[in-house]
Amino acid sequence: MLDIESTTKVRRFFNWLIDKIVFYVIWIGIGVVAVLIGGESAMKWFDELHWSMDYALTYATLVVYYTFMEGAFGFTIGKLITQTRVVDQYGRQPTFWRAFLRSLGRLIPFDAFSLLMSEDHIRRGWHDSLAKTYVIDRPRDGMPAGKPRHSISDEFAGGVLPQAARPNAVTTTAEISP
């Protein structure tokens, strides 16, 4: 695992804002195509759309957009523009499953506030924690997405006892005989 430094809350806000605009553009495009293909009946369907169906279609589109973009590329349009990426706890691009979990986490009420209320050194929302992902500044070419996590076993790899006080791990029969 890596110690990963998340990007700033300001960058994350702009990711959200840009993706929200892209989301509306997608819906406008879907509406235009539907009206061009379906004509008057498509316009009537949109006008008479029940609020529950509106929410269901909106949430389904949101989950598909985020899952596809983050699962296939590791970023959305907003993250591409702000030079950030989504990575898992190992610094790799998330799998489609992690991207899907992350997208579902966005549907949790008040999820956006979870990021705003997160500690400054953590900067993770519920959708990040649920999927075990981070949003980071785009690493430079050849640079890792994080630093190897410090391990207590690495700290004591040389042992805590001085070399002279360490017992031998292997004893030969010559050492045992009187």
mmCIF file with all atom_site columns, C-alpha atoms in Angstrom:
data_model
loop_
_atom_site.group_PDB
_atom_site.id
_atom_site.type_symbol
_atom_site.label_atom_id
_atom_site.label_alt_id
_atom_site.label_comp_id
_atom_site.label_asym_id
_atom_site.label_entity_id
_atom_site.label_seq_id
_atom_site.pdbx_PDB_ins_code
_atom_site.Cartn_x
_atom_site.Cartn_y
_atom_site.Cartn_z
_atom_site.occupancy
_atom_site.B_iso_or_equiv
_atom_site.pdbx_formal_charge
_atom_site.auth_seq_id
_atom_site.auth_comp_id
_atom_site.auth_asym_id
_atom_site.auth_atom_id
_atom_site.pdbx_PDB_model_num
ATOM 1   C CA . MET A 1 1   ? 0.000   0.000   0.000   1.00 0.00 ? 1   MET A CA 1
ATOM 2   C CA . LEU A 1 2   ? 1.030   3.596   -0.527  1.00 0.00 ? 2   LEU A CA 1
ATOM 3   C CA . ASP A 1 3   ? 0.780   6.808   1.439   1.00 0.00 ? 3   ASP A CA 1
ATOM 4   C CA . ILE A 1 4   ? -1.150  8.852   -1.089  1.00 0.00 ? 4   ILE A CA 1
ATOM 5   C CA . GLU A 1 5   ? -1.484  12.629  -0.941  1.00 0.00 ? 5   GLU A CA 1
ATOM 6   C CA . SER A 1 6   ? -4.999  13.639  -2.026  1.00 0.00 ? 6   SER A CA 1
ATOM 7   C CA . THR A 1 7   ? -5.486  16.748  -4.118  1.00 0.00 ? 7   THR A CA 1
ATOM 8   C CA . THR A 1 8   ? -6.928  19.929  -2.619  1.00 0.00 ? 8   THR A CA 1
ATOM 9   C CA . LYS A 1 9   ? -10.588 20.500  -1.854  1.00 0.00 ? 9   LYS A CA 1
ATOM 10  C CA . VAL A 1 10  ? -10.575 23.462  -4.260  1.00 0.00 ? 10  VAL A CA 1
ATOM 11  C CA . ARG A 1 11  ? -9.483  21.242  -7.151  1.00 0.00 ? 11  ARG A CA 1
ATOM 12  C CA . ARG A 1 12  ? -12.097 18.679  -6.150  1.00 0.00 ? 12  ARG A CA 1
ATOM 13  C CA . PHE A 1 13  ? -14.748 21.429  -6.207  1.00 0.00 ? 13  PHE A CA 1
ATOM 14  C CA . PHE A 1 14  ? -13.739 22.386  -9.748  1.00 0.00 ? 14  PHE A CA 1
ATOM 15  C CA . ASN A 1 15  ? -13.803 18.689  -10.741 1.00 0.00 ? 15  ASN A CA 1
ATOM 16  C CA . TRP A 1 16  ? -17.391 18.546  -9.510  1.00 0.00 ? 16  TRP A CA 1
ATOM 17  C CA . LEU A 1 17  ? -18.373 21.827  -11.174 1.00 0.00 ? 17  LEU A CA 1
ATOM 18  C CA . ILE A 1 18  ? -16.918 20.921  -14.571 1.00 0.00 ? 18  ILE A CA 1
ATOM 19  C CA . ASP A 1 19  ? -18.416 17.418  -14.431 1.00 0.00 ? 19  ASP A CA 1
ATOM 20  C CA . LYS A 1 20  ? -21.797 18.921  -13.520 1.00 0.00 ? 20  LYS A CA 1
ATOM 21  C CA . ILE A 1 21  ? -21.643 21.120  -16.639 1.00 0.00 ? 21  ILE A CA 1
ATOM 22  C CA . VAL A 1 22  ? -20.597 18.105  -18.750 1.00 0.00 ? 22  VAL A CA 1
ATOM 23  C CA . PHE A 1 23  ? -23.480 16.146  -17.244 1.00 0.00 ? 23  PHE A CA 1
ATOM 24  C CA . TYR A 1 24  ? -25.987 18.835  -18.297 1.00 0.00 ? 24  TYR A CA 1
ATOM 25  C CA . VAL A 1 25  ? -24.472 18.948  -21.792 1.00 0.00 ? 25  VAL A CA 1
ATOM 26  C CA . ILE A 1 26  ? -24.909 15.159  -22.030 1.00 0.00 ? 26  ILE A CA 1
ATOM 27  C CA . TRP A 1 27  ? -28.563 15.467  -21.035 1.00 0.00 ? 27  TRP A CA 1
ATOM 28  C CA . ILE A 1 28  ? -29.153 18.281  -23.506 1.00 0.00 ? 28  ILE A CA 1
ATOM 29  C CA . GLY A 1 29  ? -27.551 16.097  -26.204 1.00 0.00 ? 29  GLY A CA 1
ATOM 30  C CA . ILE A 1 30  ? -29.766 13.149  -25.267 1.00 0.00 ? 30  ILE A CA 1
ATOM 31  C CA . GLY A 1 31  ? -32.819 15.407  -25.397 1.00 0.00 ? 31  GLY A CA 1
ATOM 32  C CA . VAL A 1 32  ? -31.922 16.851  -28.793 1.00 0.00 ? 32  VAL A CA 1
ATOM 33  C CA . VAL A 1 33  ? -31.272 13.399  -30.272 1.00 0.00 ? 33  VAL A CA 1
ATOM 34  C CA . ALA A 1 34  ? -34.528 12.057  -28.779 1.00 0.00 ? 34  ALA A CA 1
ATOM 35  C CA . VAL A 1 35  ? -36.534 14.947  -30.236 1.00 0.00 ? 35  VAL A CA 1
ATOM 36  C CA . LEU A 1 36  ? -34.835 14.604  -33.635 1.00 0.00 ? 36  LEU A CA 1
ATOM 37  C CA . ILE A 1 37  ? -35.638 10.890  -33.733 1.00 0.00 ? 37  ILE A CA 1
ATOM 38  C CA . GLY A 1 38  ? -38.981 10.824  -31.889 1.00 0.00 ? 38  GLY A CA 1
ATOM 39  C CA . GLY A 1 39  ? -40.320 14.223  -32.852 1.00 0.00 ? 39  GLY A CA 1
ATOM 40  C CA . GLU A 1 40  ? -43.457 15.453  -31.128 1.00 0.00 ? 40  GLU A CA 1
ATOM 41  C CA . SER A 1 41  ? -44.002 12.248  -29.154 1.00 0.00 ? 41  SER A CA 1
ATOM 42  C CA . ALA A 1 42  ? -40.523 12.513  -27.578 1.00 0.00 ? 42  ALA A CA 1
ATOM 43  C CA . MET A 1 43  ? -41.195 16.123  -26.575 1.00 0.00 ? 43  MET A CA 1
ATOM 44  C CA . LYS A 1 44  ? -44.507 15.070  -25.030 1.00 0.00 ? 44  LYS A CA 1
ATOM 45  C CA . TRP A 1 45  ? -42.776 12.229  -23.138 1.00 0.00 ? 45  TRP A CA 1
ATOM 46  C CA . PHE A 1 46  ? -40.200 14.647  -21.696 1.00 0.00 ? 46  PHE A CA 1
ATOM 47  C CA . ASP A 1 47  ? -42.950 17.107  -20.700 1.00 0.00 ? 47  ASP A CA 1
ATOM 48  C CA . GLU A 1 48  ? -44.999 14.421  -18.933 1.00 0.00 ? 48  GLU A CA 1
ATOM 49  C CA . LEU A 1 49  ? -42.022 12.708  -17.285 1.00 0.00 ? 49  LEU A CA 1
ATOM 50  C CA . HIS A 1 50  ? -42.854 11.834  -13.659 1.00 0.00 ? 50  HIS A CA 1
ATOM 51  C CA . TRP A 1 51  ? -40.398 13.164  -11.076 1.00 0.00 ? 51  TRP A CA 1
ATOM 52  C CA . SER A 1 52  ? -39.469 9.654   -9.922  1.00 0.00 ? 52  SER A CA 1
ATOM 53  C CA . MET A 1 53  ? -38.529 8.621   -13.474 1.00 0.00 ? 53  MET A CA 1
ATOM 54  C CA . ASP A 1 54  ? -36.602 11.872  -13.852 1.00 0.00 ? 54  ASP A CA 1
ATOM 55  C CA . TYR A 1 55  ? -34.557 11.045  -10.731 1.00 0.00 ? 55  TYR A CA 1
ATOM 56  C CA . ALA A 1 56  ? -34.021 7.445   -11.840 1.00 0.00 ? 56  ALA A CA 1
ATOM 57  C CA . LEU A 1 57  ? -32.757 8.499   -15.275 1.00 0.00 ? 57  LEU A CA 1
ATOM 58  C CA . THR A 1 58  ? -30.569 11.223  -13.806 1.00 0.00 ? 58  THR A CA 1
ATOM 59  C CA . TYR A 1 59  ? -28.971 8.876   -11.260 1.00 0.00 ? 59  TYR A CA 1
ATOM 60  C CA . ALA A 1 60  ? -28.513 6.116   -13.839 1.00 0.00 ? 60  ALA A CA 1
ATOM 61  C CA . THR A 1 61  ? -26.783 8.549   -16.202 1.00 0.00 ? 61  THR A CA 1
ATOM 62  C CA . LEU A 1 62  ? -24.585 9.814   -13.370 1.00 0.00 ? 62  LEU A CA 1
ATOM 63  C CA . VAL A 1 63  ? -23.522 6.273   -12.397 1.00 0.00 ? 63  VAL A CA 1
ATOM 64  C CA . VAL A 1 64  ? -22.820 5.312   -16.025 1.00 0.00 ? 64  VAL A CA 1
ATOM 65  C CA . TYR A 1 65  ? -20.820 8.501   -16.718 1.00 0.00 ? 65  TYR A CA 1
ATOM 66  C CA . TYR A 1 66  ? -18.599 8.287   -13.639 1.00 0.00 ? 66  TYR A CA 1
ATOM 67  C CA . THR A 1 67  ? -18.172 4.497   -13.796 1.00 0.00 ? 67  THR A CA 1
ATOM 68  C CA . PHE A 1 68  ? -17.211 4.510   -17.467 1.00 0.00 ? 68  PHE A CA 1
ATOM 69  C CA . MET A 1 69  ? -14.870 7.498   -17.313 1.00 0.00 ? 69  MET A CA 1
ATOM 70  C CA . GLU A 1 70  ? -13.085 6.558   -14.082 1.00 0.00 ? 70  GLU A CA 1
ATOM 71  C CA . GLY A 1 71  ? -13.031 2.828   -14.827 1.00 0.00 ? 71  GLY A CA 1
ATOM 72  C CA . ALA A 1 72  ? -11.781 3.200   -18.411 1.00 0.00 ? 72  ALA A CA 1
ATOM 73  C CA . PHE A 1 73  ? -9.460  6.201   -18.046 1.00 0.00 ? 73  PHE A CA 1
ATOM 74  C CA . GLY A 1 74  ? -8.985  6.941   -14.332 1.00 0.00 ? 74  GLY A CA 1
ATOM 75  C CA . PHE A 1 75  ? -10.435 10.423  -14.738 1.00 0.00 ? 75  PHE A CA 1
ATOM 76  C CA . THR A 1 76  ? -13.542 12.338  -15.810 1.00 0.00 ? 76  THR A CA 1
ATOM 77  C CA . ILE A 1 77  ? -13.617 15.430  -18.023 1.00 0.00 ? 77  ILE A CA 1
ATOM 78  C CA . GLY A 1 78  ? -13.416 17.600  -14.884 1.00 0.00 ? 78  GLY A CA 1
ATOM 79  C CA . LYS A 1 79  ? -10.413 15.680  -13.580 1.00 0.00 ? 79  LYS A CA 1
ATOM 80  C CA . LEU A 1 80  ? -8.753  15.826  -16.994 1.00 0.00 ? 80  LEU A CA 1
ATOM 81  C CA . ILE A 1 81  ? -9.055  19.618  -17.066 1.00 0.00 ? 81  ILE A CA 1
ATOM 82  C CA . THR A 1 82  ? -7.850  20.063  -13.473 1.00 0.00 ? 82  THR A CA 1
ATOM 83  C CA . GLN A 1 83  ? -4.976  17.576  -13.946 1.00 0.00 ? 83  GLN A CA 1
ATOM 84  C CA . THR A 1 84  ? -6.176  15.128  -11.290 1.00 0.00 ? 84  THR A CA 1
ATOM 85  C CA . ARG A 1 85  ? -6.711  11.367  -11.360 1.00 0.00 ? 85  ARG A CA 1
ATOM 86  C CA . VAL A 1 86  ? -8.512  8.686   -9.387  1.00 0.00 ? 86  VAL A CA 1
ATOM 87  C CA . VAL A 1 87  ? -6.314  5.921   -7.968  1.00 0.00 ? 87  VAL A CA 1
ATOM 88  C CA . ASP A 1 88  ? -6.856  2.977   -5.650  1.00 0.00 ? 88  ASP A CA 1
ATOM 89  C CA . GLN A 1 89  ? -4.913  2.467   -2.418  1.00 0.00 ? 89  GLN A CA 1
ATOM 90  C CA . TYR A 1 90  ? -2.009  1.010   -4.431  1.00 0.00 ? 90  TYR A CA 1
ATOM 91  C CA . GLY A 1 91  ? -1.741  4.058   -6.712  1.00 0.00 ? 91  GLY A CA 1
ATOM 92  C CA . ARG A 1 92  ? -3.233  2.250   -9.713  1.00 0.00 ? 92  ARG A CA 1
ATOM 93  C CA . GLN A 1 93  ? -6.139  3.250   -11.914 1.00 0.00 ? 93  GLN A CA 1
ATOM 94  C CA . PRO A 1 94  ? -9.327  1.929   -10.288 1.00 0.00 ? 94  PRO A CA 1
ATOM 95  C CA . THR A 1 95  ? -11.050 -1.141  -11.674 1.00 0.00 ? 95  THR A CA 1
ATOM 96  C CA . PHE A 1 96  ? -14.554 -0.829  -13.081 1.00 0.00 ? 96  PHE A CA 1
ATOM 97  C CA . TRP A 1 97  ? -15.867 -2.385  -9.852  1.00 0.00 ? 97  TRP A CA 1
ATOM 98  C CA . ARG A 1 98  ? -14.175 0.298   -7.718  1.00 0.00 ? 98  ARG A CA 1
ATOM 99  C CA . ALA A 1 99  ? -15.370 2.997   -10.129 1.00 0.00 ? 99  ALA A CA 1
ATOM 100 C CA . PHE A 1 100 ? -18.904 1.591   -9.861  1.00 0.00 ? 100 PHE A CA 1
ATOM 101 C CA . LEU A 1 101 ? -18.752 1.587   -6.024  1.00 0.00 ? 101 LEU A CA 1
ATOM 102 C CA . ARG A 1 102 ? -17.421 5.132   -6.138  1.00 0.00 ? 102 ARG A CA 1
ATOM 103 C CA . SER A 1 103 ? -20.308 6.179   -8.403  1.00 0.00 ? 103 SER A CA 1
ATOM 104 C CA . LEU A 1 104 ? -22.889 4.549   -6.141  1.00 0.00 ? 104 LEU A CA 1
ATOM 105 C CA . GLY A 1 105 ? -21.323 6.328   -3.174  1.00 0.00 ? 105 GLY A CA 1
ATOM 106 C CA . ARG A 1 106 ? -22.095 9.650   -4.831  1.00 0.00 ? 106 ARG A CA 1
ATOM 107 C CA . LEU A 1 107 ? -25.801 8.850   -4.472  1.00 0.00 ? 107 LEU A CA 1
ATOM 108 C CA . ILE A 1 108 ? -25.555 8.860   -0.665  1.00 0.00 ? 108 ILE A CA 1
ATOM 109 C CA . PRO A 1 109 ? -27.382 11.924  0.636   1.00 0.00 ? 109 PRO A CA 1
ATOM 110 C CA . PHE A 1 110 ? -24.959 14.618  1.823   1.00 0.00 ? 110 PHE A CA 1
ATOM 111 C CA . ASP A 1 111 ? -21.962 12.840  0.223   1.00 0.00 ? 111 ASP A CA 1
ATOM 112 C CA . ALA A 1 112 ? -20.629 16.176  -1.066  1.00 0.00 ? 112 ALA A CA 1
ATOM 113 C CA . PHE A 1 113 ? -20.592 17.513  2.489   1.00 0.00 ? 113 PHE A CA 1
ATOM 114 C CA . SER A 1 114 ? -18.549 14.507  3.624   1.00 0.00 ? 114 SER A CA 1
ATOM 115 C CA . LEU A 1 115 ? -15.660 15.798  1.518   1.00 0.00 ? 115 LEU A CA 1
ATOM 116 C CA . LEU A 1 116 ? -16.069 19.349  2.785   1.00 0.00 ? 116 LEU A CA 1
ATOM 117 C CA . MET A 1 117 ? -16.140 18.139  6.386   1.00 0.00 ? 117 MET A CA 1
ATOM 118 C CA . SER A 1 118 ? -13.200 15.746  5.991   1.00 0.00 ? 118 SER A CA 1
ATOM 119 C CA . GLU A 1 119 ? -9.942  16.554  7.723   1.00 0.00 ? 119 GLU A CA 1
ATOM 120 C CA . ASP A 1 120 ? -7.564  18.677  5.690   1.00 0.00 ? 120 ASP A CA 1
ATOM 121 C CA . HIS A 1 121 ? -4.836  16.043  5.557   1.00 0.00 ? 121 HIS A CA 1
ATOM 122 C CA . ILE A 1 122 ? -7.272  13.276  4.454   1.00 0.00 ? 122 ILE A CA 1
ATOM 123 C CA . ARG A 1 123 ? -9.534  15.051  1.923   1.00 0.00 ? 123 ARG A CA 1
ATOM 124 C CA . ARG A 1 124 ? -11.757 12.065  1.133   1.00 0.00 ? 124 ARG A CA 1
ATOM 125 C CA . GLY A 1 125 ? -15.500 11.878  0.735   1.00 0.00 ? 125 GLY A CA 1
ATOM 126 C CA . TRP A 1 126 ? -17.669 8.895   1.550   1.00 0.00 ? 126 TRP A CA 1
ATOM 127 C CA . HIS A 1 127 ? -17.580 7.798   -2.092  1.00 0.00 ? 127 HIS A CA 1
ATOM 128 C CA . ASP A 1 128 ? -13.755 7.717   -1.850  1.00 0.00 ? 128 ASP A CA 1
ATOM 129 C CA . SER A 1 129 ? -13.698 5.775   1.410   1.00 0.00 ? 129 SER A CA 1
ATOM 130 C CA . LEU A 1 130 ? -16.332 3.282   0.250   1.00 0.00 ? 130 LEU A CA 1
ATOM 131 C CA . ALA A 1 131 ? -14.365 2.430   -2.900  1.00 0.00 ? 131 ALA A CA 1
ATOM 132 C CA . LYS A 1 132 ? -10.931 2.773   -1.247  1.00 0.00 ? 132 LYS A CA 1
ATOM 133 C CA . THR A 1 133 ? -9.870  5.383   -3.783  1.00 0.00 ? 133 THR A CA 1
ATOM 134 C CA . TYR A 1 134 ? -8.150  8.760   -3.760  1.00 0.00 ? 134 TYR A CA 1
ATOM 135 C CA . VAL A 1 135 ? -8.190  11.758  -6.069  1.00 0.00 ? 135 VAL A CA 1
ATOM 136 C CA . ILE A 1 136 ? -4.619  12.906  -6.600  1.00 0.00 ? 136 ILE A CA 1
ATOM 137 C CA . ASP A 1 137 ? -2.778  15.482  -8.654  1.00 0.00 ? 137 ASP A CA 1
ATOM 138 C CA . ARG A 1 138 ? -1.690  13.875  -11.905 1.00 0.00 ? 138 ARG A CA 1
ATOM 139 C CA . PRO A 1 139 ? 1.728   12.307  -11.350 1.00 0.00 ? 139 PRO A CA 1
ATOM 140 C CA . ARG A 1 140 ? 4.531   13.368  -13.651 1.00 0.00 ? 140 ARG A CA 1
ATOM 141 C CA . ASP A 1 141 ? 5.686   10.800  -16.183 1.00 0.00 ? 141 ASP A CA 1
ATOM 142 C CA . GLY A 1 142 ? 7.582   8.006   -14.496 1.00 0.00 ? 142 GLY A CA 1
ATOM 143 C CA . MET A 1 143 ? 6.671   9.176   -10.991 1.00 0.00 ? 143 MET A CA 1
ATOM 144 C CA . PRO A 1 144 ? 4.620   6.922   -8.688  1.00 0.00 ? 144 PRO A CA 1
ATOM 145 C CA . ALA A 1 145 ? 1.205   8.020   -7.441  1.00 0.00 ? 145 ALA A CA 1
ATOM 146 C CA . GLY A 1 146 ? 2.357   7.759   -3.836  1.00 0.00 ? 146 GLY A CA 1
ATOM 147 C CA . LYS A 1 147 ? 5.176   6.797   -1.518  1.00 0.00 ? 147 LYS A CA 1
ATOM 148 C CA . PRO A 1 148 ? 5.553   3.291   -0.081  1.00 0.00 ? 148 PRO A CA 1
ATOM 149 C CA . ARG A 1 149 ? 3.829   3.096   3.272   1.00 0.00 ? 149 ARG A CA 1
ATOM 150 C CA . HIS A 1 150 ? 6.217   3.096   6.199   1.00 0.00 ? 150 HIS A CA 1
ATOM 151 C CA . SER A 1 151 ? 6.235   -0.285  7.872   1.00 0.00 ? 151 SER A CA 1
ATOM 152 C CA . ILE A 1 152 ? 7.239   -1.100  11.424  1.00 0.00 ? 152 ILE A CA 1
ATOM 153 C CA . SER A 1 153 ? 8.972   -4.225  10.113  1.00 0.00 ? 153 SER A CA 1
ATOM 154 C CA . ASP A 1 154 ? 11.115  -2.016  7.837   1.00 0.00 ? 154 ASP A CA 1
ATOM 155 C CA . GLU A 1 155 ? 12.129  0.041   10.840  1.00 0.00 ? 155 GLU A CA 1
ATOM 156 C CA . PHE A 1 156 ? 13.337  -3.008  12.760  1.00 0.00 ? 156 PHE A CA 1
ATOM 157 C CA . ALA A 1 157 ? 14.650  -5.006  9.788   1.00 0.00 ? 157 ALA A CA 1
ATOM 158 C CA . GLY A 1 158 ? 18.169  -4.766  11.199  1.00 0.00 ? 158 GLY A CA 1
ATOM 159 C CA . GLY A 1 159 ? 16.879  -5.892  14.572  1.00 0.00 ? 159 GLY A CA 1
ATOM 160 C CA . VAL A 1 160 ? 16.621  -4.087  17.862  1.00 0.00 ? 160 VAL A CA 1
ATOM 161 C CA . LEU A 1 161 ? 19.426  -6.009  19.548  1.00 0.00 ? 161 LEU A CA 1
ATOM 162 C CA . PRO A 1 162 ? 23.049  -5.197  18.863  1.00 0.00 ? 162 PRO A CA 1
ATOM 163 C CA . GLN A 1 163 ? 24.735  -7.714  16.568  1.00 0.00 ? 163 GLN A CA 1
ATOM 164 C CA . ALA A 1 164 ? 26.762  -9.298  19.418  1.00 0.00 ? 164 ALA A CA 1
ATOM 165 C CA . ALA A 1 165 ? 23.650  -9.932  21.543  1.00 0.00 ? 165 ALA A CA 1
ATOM 166 C CA . ARG A 1 166 ? 21.658  -11.680 18.776  1.00 0.00 ? 166 ARG A CA 1
ATOM 167 C CA . PRO A 1 167 ? 21.300  -15.442 19.098  1.00 0.00 ? 167 PRO A CA 1
ATOM 168 C CA . ASN A 1 168 ? 22.406  -17.440 16.058  1.00 0.00 ? 168 ASN A CA 1
ATOM 169 C CA . ALA A 1 169 ? 19.472  -18.595 13.993  1.00 0.00 ? 169 ALA A CA 1
ATOM 170 C CA . VAL A 1 170 ? 21.220  -21.737 12.822  1.00 0.00 ? 170 VAL A CA 1
ATOM 171 C CA . THR A 1 171 ? 23.438  -23.839 15.052  1.00 0.00 ? 171 THR A CA 1
ATOM 172 C CA . THR A 1 172 ? 25.664  -26.528 13.681  1.00 0.00 ? 172 THR A CA 1
ATOM 173 C CA . THR A 1 173 ? 26.385  -29.811 15.452  1.00 0.00 ? 173 THR A CA 1
ATOM 174 C CA . ALA A 1 174 ? 29.995  -28.734 15.967  1.00 0.00 ? 174 ALA A CA 1
ATOM 175 C CA . GLU A 1 175 ? 28.766  -25.843 18.134  1.00 0.00 ? 175 GLU A CA 1
ATOM 176 C CA . ILE A 1 176 ? 26.547  -28.116 20.217  1.00 0.00 ? 176 ILE A CA 1
ATOM 177 C CA . SER A 1 177 ? 29.102  -30.863 21.038  1.00 0.00 ? 177 SER A CA 1
ATOM 178 C CA . PRO A 1 178 ? 31.293  -30.394 24.149  1.00 0.00 ? 178 PRO A CA 1
#
